[in-house]
Backbone as JSON, one array per atom type, in Angstrom:
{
  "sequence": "XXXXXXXXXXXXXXXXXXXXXXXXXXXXXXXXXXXXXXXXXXXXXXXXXXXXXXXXXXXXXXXXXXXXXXXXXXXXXXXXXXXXXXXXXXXXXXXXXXXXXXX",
  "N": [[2.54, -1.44, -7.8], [4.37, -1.7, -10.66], [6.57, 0.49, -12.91], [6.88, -0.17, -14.96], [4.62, -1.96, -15.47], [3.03, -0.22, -15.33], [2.92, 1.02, -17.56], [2.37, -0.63, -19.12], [-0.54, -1.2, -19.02], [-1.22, 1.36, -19.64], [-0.81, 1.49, -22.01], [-2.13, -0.89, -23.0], [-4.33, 0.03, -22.39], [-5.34, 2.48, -24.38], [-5.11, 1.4, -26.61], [-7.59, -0.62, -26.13], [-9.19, 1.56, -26.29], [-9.81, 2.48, -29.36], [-11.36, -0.13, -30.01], [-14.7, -1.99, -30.25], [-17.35, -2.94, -28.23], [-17.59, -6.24, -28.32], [-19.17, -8.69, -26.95], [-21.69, -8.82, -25.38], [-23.28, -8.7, -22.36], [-26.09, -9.61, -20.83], [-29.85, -9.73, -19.49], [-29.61, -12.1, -18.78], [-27.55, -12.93, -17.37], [-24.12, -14.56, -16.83], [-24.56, -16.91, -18.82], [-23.85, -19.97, -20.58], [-23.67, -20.22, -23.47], [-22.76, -17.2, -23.31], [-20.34, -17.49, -22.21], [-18.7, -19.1, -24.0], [-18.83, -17.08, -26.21], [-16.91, -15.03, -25.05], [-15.22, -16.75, -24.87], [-14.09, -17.55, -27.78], [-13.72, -15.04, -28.62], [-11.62, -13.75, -26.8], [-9.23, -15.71, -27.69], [-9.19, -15.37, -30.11], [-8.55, -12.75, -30.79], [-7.62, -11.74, -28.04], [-7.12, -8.7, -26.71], [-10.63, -7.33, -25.58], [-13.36, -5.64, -25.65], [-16.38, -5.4, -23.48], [-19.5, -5.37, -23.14], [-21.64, -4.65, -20.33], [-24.66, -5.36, -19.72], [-26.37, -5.15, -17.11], [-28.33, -5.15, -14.31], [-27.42, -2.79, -11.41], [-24.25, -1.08, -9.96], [-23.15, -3.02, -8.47], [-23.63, -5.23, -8.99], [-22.87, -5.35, -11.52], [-20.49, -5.25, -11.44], [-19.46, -7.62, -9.68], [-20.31, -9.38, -12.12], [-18.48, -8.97, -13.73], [-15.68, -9.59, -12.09], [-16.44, -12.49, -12.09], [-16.52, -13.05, -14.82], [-13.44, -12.92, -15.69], [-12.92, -14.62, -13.87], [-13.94, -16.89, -14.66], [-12.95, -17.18, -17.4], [-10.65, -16.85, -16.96], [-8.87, -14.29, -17.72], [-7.62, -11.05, -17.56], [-8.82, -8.46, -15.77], [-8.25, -5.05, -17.45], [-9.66, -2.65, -17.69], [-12.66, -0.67, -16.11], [-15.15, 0.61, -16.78], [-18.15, 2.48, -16.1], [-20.43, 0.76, -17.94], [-18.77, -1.07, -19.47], [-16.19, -2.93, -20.07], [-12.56, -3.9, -20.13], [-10.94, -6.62, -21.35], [-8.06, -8.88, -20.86], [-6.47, -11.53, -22.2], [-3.75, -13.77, -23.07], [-3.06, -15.34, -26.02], [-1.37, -18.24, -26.26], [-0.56, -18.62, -29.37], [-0.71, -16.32, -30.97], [-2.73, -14.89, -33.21], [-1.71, -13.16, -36.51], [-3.95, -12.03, -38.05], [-5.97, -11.54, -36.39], [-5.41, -11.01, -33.8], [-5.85, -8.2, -31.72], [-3.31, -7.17, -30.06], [-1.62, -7.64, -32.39], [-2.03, -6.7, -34.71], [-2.34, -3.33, -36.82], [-4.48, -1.19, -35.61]],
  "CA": [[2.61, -1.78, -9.2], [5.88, -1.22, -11.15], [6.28, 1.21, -13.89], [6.29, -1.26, -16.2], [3.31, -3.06, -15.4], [1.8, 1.03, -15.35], [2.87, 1.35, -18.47], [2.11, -1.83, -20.36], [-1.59, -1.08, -18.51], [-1.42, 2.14, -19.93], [-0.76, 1.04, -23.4], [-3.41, -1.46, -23.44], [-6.06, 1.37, -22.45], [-4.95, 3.26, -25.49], [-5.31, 0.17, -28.04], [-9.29, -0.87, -26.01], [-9.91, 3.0, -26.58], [-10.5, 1.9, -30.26], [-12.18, -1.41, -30.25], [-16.13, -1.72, -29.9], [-17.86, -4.59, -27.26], [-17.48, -7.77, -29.51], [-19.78, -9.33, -26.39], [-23.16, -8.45, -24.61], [-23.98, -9.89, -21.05], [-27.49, -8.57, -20.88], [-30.7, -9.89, -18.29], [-29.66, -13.69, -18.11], [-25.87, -13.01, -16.88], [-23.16, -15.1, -17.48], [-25.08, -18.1, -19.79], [-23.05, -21.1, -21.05], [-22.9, -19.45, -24.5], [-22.09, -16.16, -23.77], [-18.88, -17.9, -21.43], [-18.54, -19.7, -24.75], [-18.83, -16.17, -27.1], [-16.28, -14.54, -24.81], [-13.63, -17.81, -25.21], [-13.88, -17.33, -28.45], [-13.25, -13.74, -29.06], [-10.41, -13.7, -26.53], [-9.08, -17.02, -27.91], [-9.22, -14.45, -31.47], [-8.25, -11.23, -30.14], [-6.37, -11.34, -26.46], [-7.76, -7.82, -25.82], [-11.54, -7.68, -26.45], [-14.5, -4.96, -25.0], [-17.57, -6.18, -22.79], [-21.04, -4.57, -22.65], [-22.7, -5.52, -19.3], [-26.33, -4.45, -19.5], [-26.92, -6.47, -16.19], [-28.01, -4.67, -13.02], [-26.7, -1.84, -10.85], [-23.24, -1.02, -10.27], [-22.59, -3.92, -7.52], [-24.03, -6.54, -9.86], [-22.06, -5.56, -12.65], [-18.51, -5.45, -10.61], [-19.99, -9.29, -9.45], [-20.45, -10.23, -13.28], [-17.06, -8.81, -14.0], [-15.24, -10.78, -11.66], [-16.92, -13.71, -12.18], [-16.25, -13.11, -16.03], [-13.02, -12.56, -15.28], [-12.38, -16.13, -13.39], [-14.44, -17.98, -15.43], [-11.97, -17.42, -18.4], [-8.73, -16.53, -16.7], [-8.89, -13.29, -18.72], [-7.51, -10.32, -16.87], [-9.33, -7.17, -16.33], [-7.33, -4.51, -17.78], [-10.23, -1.27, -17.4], [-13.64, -1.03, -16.29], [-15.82, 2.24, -16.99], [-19.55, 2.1, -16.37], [-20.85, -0.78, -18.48], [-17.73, -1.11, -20.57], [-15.16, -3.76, -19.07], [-11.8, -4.54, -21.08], [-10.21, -8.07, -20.6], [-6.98, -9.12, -21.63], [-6.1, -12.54, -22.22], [-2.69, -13.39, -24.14], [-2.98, -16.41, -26.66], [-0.05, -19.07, -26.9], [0.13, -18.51, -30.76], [-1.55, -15.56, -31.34], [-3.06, -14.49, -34.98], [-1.44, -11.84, -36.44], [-4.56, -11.28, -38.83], [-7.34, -11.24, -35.52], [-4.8, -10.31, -32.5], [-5.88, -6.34, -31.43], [-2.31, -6.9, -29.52], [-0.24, -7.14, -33.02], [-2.79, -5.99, -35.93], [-2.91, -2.17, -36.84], [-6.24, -0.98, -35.49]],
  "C": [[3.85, -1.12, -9.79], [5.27, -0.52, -12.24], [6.09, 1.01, -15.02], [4.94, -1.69, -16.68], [2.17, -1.45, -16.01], [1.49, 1.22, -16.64], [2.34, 0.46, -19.53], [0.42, -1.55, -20.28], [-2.32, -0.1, -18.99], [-1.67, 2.27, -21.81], [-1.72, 0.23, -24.4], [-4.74, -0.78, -23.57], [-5.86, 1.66, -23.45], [-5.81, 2.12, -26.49], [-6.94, -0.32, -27.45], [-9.5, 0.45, -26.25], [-10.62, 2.61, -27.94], [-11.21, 1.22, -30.5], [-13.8, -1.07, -29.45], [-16.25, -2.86, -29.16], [-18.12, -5.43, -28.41], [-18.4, -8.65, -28.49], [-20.66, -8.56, -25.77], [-23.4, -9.5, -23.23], [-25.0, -8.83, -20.6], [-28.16, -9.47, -19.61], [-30.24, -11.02, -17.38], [-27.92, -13.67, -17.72], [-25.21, -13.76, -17.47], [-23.7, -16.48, -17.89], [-24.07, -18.92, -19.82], [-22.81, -20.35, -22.83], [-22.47, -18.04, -24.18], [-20.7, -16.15, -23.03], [-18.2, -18.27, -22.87], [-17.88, -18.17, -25.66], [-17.47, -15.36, -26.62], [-15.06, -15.22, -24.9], [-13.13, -17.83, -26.14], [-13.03, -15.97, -28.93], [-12.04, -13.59, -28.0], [-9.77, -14.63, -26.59], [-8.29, -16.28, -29.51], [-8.44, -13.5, -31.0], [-7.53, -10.78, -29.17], [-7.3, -10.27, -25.93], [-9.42, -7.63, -26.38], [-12.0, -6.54, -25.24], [-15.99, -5.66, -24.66], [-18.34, -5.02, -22.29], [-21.66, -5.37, -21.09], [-23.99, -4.42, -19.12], [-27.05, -5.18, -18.44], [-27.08, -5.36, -15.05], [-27.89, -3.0, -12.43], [-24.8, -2.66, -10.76], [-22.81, -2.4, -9.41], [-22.77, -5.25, -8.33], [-23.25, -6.64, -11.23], [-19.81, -5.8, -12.27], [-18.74, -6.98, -10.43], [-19.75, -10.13, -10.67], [-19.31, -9.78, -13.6], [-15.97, -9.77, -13.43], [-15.3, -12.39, -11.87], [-16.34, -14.22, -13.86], [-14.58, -13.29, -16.27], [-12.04, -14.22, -14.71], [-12.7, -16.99, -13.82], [-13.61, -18.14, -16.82], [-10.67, -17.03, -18.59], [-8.34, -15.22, -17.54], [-8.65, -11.75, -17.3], [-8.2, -8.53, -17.03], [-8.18, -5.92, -16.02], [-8.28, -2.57, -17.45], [-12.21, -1.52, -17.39], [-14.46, 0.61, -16.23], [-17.21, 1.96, -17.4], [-19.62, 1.08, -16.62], [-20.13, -1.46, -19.25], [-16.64, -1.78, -19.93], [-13.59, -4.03, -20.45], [-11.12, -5.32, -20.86], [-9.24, -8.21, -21.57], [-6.67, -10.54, -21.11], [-4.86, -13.52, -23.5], [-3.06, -15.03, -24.64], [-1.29, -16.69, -26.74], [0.23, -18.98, -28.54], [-1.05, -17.61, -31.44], [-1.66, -15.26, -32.86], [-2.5, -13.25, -35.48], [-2.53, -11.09, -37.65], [-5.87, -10.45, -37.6], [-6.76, -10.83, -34.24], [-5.14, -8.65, -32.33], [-4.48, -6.0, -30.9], [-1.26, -6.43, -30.67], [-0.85, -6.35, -34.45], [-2.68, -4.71, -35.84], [-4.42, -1.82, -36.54], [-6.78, 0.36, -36.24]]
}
């Protein structure tokens, strides 16, 4: 990984340090709305926080991935139950972007 990439990686941790889970994937895993709830909010937002209350640890790395490919959204940090995905909008908002808003 270049120092770039460490750093841009590093920068994004910083800026999800603030933000709270804007999504829940709880008993019934990855649903049709909550694929839906998460398109939205990184559709809004780019960088967004994910609760997974699903499982042990192997089942929640599973629903990460899966989360992950199911909305082309890159995972940027995962800690315990706390996942942070980054997904950059073509014409991002500058009132709902976490990338250009003051947080």
């Amino acid at each position: 990984m270049s120092h770039q990439r460490q750093s841009e990686i590093k920068h994004l941790r910083s800026l999800g340090h603030k933000l709270k889970p804007v999504v829940t994937v709880a008993g019934k895993g990855l649903s049709d709305s909550v694929l839906a709830e998460v398109e939205r909010a990184l559709d809004d937002h780019e960088l967004i926080k994910v609760r997974l209350s699903v499982g042990d640890r192997v089942t929640r790395h599973a629903v990460t991935l899966e989360l992950g490919e199911r909305t082309g959204a890159e995972l940027i940090q995962s800690i315990g139950n706390i996942v942070l995905l980054l997904r950059r909008a073509k014409k991002p908002s500058p009132h709902k972007s976490n990338l250009i808003r003051p947080l």
